[in-house]
Coordinates of C-alpha atoms in Angstrom, one line a residue:
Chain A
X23 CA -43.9 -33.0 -3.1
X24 CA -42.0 -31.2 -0.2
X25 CA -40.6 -28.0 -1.5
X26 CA -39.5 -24.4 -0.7
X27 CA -41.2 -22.2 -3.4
X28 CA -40.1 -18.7 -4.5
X29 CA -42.1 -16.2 -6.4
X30 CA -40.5 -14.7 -9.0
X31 CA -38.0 -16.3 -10.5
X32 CA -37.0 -13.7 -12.2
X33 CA -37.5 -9.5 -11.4
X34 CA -36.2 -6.2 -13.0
X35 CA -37.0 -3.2 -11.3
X36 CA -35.9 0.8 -11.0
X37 CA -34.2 1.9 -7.9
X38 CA -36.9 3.3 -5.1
X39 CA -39.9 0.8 -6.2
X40 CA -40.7 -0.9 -3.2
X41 CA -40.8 -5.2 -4.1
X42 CA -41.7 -8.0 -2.0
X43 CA -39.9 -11.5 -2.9
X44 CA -42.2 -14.5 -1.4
X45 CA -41.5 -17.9 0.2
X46 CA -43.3 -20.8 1.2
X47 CA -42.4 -23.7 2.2
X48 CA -45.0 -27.4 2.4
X49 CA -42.7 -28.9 5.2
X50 CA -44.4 -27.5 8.2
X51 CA -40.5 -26.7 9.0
X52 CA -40.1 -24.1 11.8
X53 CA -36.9 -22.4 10.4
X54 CA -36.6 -20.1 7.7
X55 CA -34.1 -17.8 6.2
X56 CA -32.9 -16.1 3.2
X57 CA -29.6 -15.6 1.3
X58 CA -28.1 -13.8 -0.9
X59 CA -25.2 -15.3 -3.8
X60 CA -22.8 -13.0 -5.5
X61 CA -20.1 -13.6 -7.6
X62 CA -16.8 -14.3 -5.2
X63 CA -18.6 -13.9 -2.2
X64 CA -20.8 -17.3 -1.8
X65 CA -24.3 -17.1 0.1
X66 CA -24.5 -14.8 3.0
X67 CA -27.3 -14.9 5.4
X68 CA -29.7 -11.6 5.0
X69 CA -32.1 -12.8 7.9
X70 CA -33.8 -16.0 9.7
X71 CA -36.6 -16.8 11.5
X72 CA -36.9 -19.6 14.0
X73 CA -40.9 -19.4 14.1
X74 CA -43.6 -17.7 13.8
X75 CA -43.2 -13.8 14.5
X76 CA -39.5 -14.5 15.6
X77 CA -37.1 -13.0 13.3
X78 CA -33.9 -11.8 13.2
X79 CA -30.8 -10.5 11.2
X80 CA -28.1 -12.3 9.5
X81 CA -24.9 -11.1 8.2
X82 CA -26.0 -9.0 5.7
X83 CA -29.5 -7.5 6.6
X84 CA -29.2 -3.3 5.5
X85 CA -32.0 -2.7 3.0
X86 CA -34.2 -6.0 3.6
X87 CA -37.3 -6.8 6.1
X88 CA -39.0 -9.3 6.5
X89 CA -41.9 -10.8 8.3
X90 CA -43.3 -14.3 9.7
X91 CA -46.6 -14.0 10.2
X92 CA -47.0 -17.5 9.3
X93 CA -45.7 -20.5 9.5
X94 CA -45.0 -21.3 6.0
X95 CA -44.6 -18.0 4.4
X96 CA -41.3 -16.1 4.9
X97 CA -41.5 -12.7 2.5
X98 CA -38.3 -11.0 1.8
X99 CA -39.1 -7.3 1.3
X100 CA -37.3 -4.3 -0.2
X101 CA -38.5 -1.0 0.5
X102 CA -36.3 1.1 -1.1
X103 CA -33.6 -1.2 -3.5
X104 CA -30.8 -0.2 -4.8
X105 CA -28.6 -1.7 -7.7
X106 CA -25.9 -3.5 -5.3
X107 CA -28.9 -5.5 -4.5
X108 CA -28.9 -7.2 -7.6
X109 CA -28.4 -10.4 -6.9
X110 CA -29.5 -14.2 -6.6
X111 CA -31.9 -14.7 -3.4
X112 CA -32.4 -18.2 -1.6
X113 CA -34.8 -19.1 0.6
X114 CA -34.2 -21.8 3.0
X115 CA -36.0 -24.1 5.6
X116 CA -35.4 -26.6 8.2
X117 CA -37.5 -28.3 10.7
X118 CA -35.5 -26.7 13.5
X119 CA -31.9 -26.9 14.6
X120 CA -29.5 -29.6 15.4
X121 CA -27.3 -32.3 13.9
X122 CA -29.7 -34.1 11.9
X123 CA -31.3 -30.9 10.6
X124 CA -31.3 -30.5 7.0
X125 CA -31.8 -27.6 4.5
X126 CA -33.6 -27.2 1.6
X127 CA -33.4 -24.2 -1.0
X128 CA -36.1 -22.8 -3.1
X129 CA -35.3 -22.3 -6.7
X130 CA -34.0 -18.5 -6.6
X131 CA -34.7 -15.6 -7.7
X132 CA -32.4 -13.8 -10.1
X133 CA -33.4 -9.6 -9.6
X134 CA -31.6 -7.0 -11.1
X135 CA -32.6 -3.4 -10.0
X136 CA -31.6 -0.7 -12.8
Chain B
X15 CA -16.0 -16.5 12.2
X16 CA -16.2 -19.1 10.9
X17 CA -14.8 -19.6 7.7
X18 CA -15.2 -21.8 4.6
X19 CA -12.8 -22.7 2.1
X20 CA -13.2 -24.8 -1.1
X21 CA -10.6 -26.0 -3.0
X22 CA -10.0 -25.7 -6.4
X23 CA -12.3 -23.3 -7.3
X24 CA -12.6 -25.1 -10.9
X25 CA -11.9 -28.7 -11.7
X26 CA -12.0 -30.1 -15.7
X27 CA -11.6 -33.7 -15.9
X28 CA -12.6 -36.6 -18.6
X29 CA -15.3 -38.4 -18.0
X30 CA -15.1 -41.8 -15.7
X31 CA -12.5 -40.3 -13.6
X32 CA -12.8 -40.5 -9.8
X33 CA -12.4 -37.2 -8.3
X34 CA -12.0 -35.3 -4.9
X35 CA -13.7 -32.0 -3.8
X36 CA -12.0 -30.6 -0.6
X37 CA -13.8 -28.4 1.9
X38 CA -12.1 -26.9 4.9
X39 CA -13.8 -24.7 7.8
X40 CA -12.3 -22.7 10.9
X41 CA -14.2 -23.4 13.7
X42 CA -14.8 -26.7 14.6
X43 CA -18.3 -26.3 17.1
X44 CA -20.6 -27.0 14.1
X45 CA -23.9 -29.1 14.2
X46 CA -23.1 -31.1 10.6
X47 CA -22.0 -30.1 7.1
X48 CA -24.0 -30.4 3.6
X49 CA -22.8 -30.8 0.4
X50 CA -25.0 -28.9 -2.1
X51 CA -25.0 -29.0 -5.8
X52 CA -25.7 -26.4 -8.1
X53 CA -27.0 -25.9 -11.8
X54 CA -26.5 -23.0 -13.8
X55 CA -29.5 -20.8 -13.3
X56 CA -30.5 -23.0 -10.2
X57 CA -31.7 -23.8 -7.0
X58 CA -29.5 -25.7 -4.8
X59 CA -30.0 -29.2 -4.7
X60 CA -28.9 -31.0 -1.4
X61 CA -26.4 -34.5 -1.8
X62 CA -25.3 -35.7 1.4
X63 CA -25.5 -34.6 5.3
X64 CA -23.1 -35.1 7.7
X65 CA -24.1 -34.7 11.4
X66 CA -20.7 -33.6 13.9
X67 CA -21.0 -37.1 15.5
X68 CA -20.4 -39.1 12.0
X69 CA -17.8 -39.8 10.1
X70 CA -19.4 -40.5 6.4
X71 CA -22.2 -40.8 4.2
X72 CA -23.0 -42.1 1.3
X73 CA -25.3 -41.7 -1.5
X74 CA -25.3 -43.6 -4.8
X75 CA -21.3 -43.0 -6.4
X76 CA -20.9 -39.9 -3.9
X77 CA -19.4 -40.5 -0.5
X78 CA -18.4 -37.6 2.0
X79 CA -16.3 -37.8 4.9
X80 CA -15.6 -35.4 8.1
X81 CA -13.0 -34.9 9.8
X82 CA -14.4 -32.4 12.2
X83 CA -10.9 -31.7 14.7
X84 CA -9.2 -31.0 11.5
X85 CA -11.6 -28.8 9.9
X86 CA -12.0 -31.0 6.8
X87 CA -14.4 -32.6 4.6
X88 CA -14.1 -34.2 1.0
X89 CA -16.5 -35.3 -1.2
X90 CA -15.8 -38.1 -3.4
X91 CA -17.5 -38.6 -6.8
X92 CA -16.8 -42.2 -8.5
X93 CA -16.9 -42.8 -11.8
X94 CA -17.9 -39.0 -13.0
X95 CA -20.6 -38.1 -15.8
X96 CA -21.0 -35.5 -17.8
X97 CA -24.2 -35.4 -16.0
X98 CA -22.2 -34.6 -12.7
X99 CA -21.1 -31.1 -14.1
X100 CA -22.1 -28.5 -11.8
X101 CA -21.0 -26.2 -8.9
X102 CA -20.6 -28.0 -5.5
X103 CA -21.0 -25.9 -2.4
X104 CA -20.1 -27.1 1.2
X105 CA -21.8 -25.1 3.9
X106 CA -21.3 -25.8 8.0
X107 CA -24.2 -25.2 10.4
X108 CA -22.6 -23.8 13.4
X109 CA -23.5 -24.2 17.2
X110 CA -25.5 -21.1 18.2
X111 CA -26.6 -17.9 16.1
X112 CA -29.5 -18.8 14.5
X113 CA -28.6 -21.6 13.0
X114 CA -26.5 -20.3 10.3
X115 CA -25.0 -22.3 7.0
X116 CA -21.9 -20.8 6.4
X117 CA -20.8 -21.7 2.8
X118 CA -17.7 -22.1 1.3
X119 CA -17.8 -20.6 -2.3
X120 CA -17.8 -23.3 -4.6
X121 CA -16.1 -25.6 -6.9
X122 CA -16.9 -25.8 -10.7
X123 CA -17.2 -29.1 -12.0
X124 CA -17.1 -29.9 -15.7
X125 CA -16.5 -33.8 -16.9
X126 CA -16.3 -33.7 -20.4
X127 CA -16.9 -36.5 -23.1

């Protein structure tokens, strides 16, 4: 089954302790990003990655990395969080760009840093 | 910047009712729009795709048209369900920048019994 898979689901944490957020996607899709929902404010783009070791930031990218040493593995990374990253997270893929390109979203992940 | 506006924001209506979601967006140089759905708690699940070129697709009792020189798009549920309660999120994929979604924030769907 083709899907974009995120690991945890779910994730508490204390402010400082570094956390990675993976991604993987079965689709052999070349794009990749991740987003970010909050209440009022929709999904904003925190960074994308056309392919392999290519990545770069999206709208809201302060106090994330994240890496692309693969093709279907896109971690999202926090060194350092802070509560007003509490938040849901998305990861995305395509196949590329263009008309006919269509995205499909992992399952979230709902963390909540204390 | 692009921008995305849904509106309303919330929608209550009885179930088998036909109903309209509206979708607007600023700047017209976009690659297609998506409609999305979205459970509580959940992922989001993709519904239609409509490329810049096209003026409509349809999938099952949902149908969604683009009017790109306008900025508009509508999504068109027939004959709702309970089943159909959800949030529904538009989100335009814009020429250039990394192949952004820009989404609009959402309207909440409830059809009730």
């Amino acid at each position: 089954e083709a899907q974009v898979t995120q690991n945890p689901r779910y994730l508490i944490t204390v402010t400082g302790k570094k956390l990675t957020v993976t991604c993987s996607q079965n689709m052999n899709h070349e794009y990749m990003s991740w987003y970010r929902q909050d209440p009022g404010l929709g999904l904003r783009q925190i960074y994308y990655s056309m392919n392999v070791e290519v990545t770069d930031k999206g709208d809201v990218p302060e106090g994330y990395k994240v890496s692309r040493k693969e093709k279907r593995n896109f971690p999202l990374i926090l060194e350092s969080p802070s509560p007003n990253q509490t938040s849901l997270y998305f990861c995305a893929s395509s196949l590329g760009t263009g008309g006919s390109t269509e995205a499909f979203f992992g399952q979230g992940t709902r963390l909540t840093v204390v | 910047k692009q921008e995305v506006t849904q509106i309303p924001a919330a929608l209550s209506v009885p179930e088998g009712e036909n109903l309209v979601l509206n979708c607007s967006f600023t700047d017209s140089a976009i690659y297609n729009l998506q409609w999305f759905r979205q459970d509580p708690g959940k992922g989001l699940t993709s519904l239609l795709l409509i490329q810049s070129s096209q003026r409509e697709q349809t999938s099952g009792r949902l149908n969604a048209s683009l009017d790109k020189s306008s900025g508009r798009s509508t999504l068109y549920i027939a004959a709702s369900q309970p089943g159909d309660s959800a949030t529904y999120l538009c989100a335009v994929r814009r020429w250039g920048g990394g192949n952004k979604l820009t989404f609009g924030t959402g309207t909440q769907l409830k059809v009730e019994l």
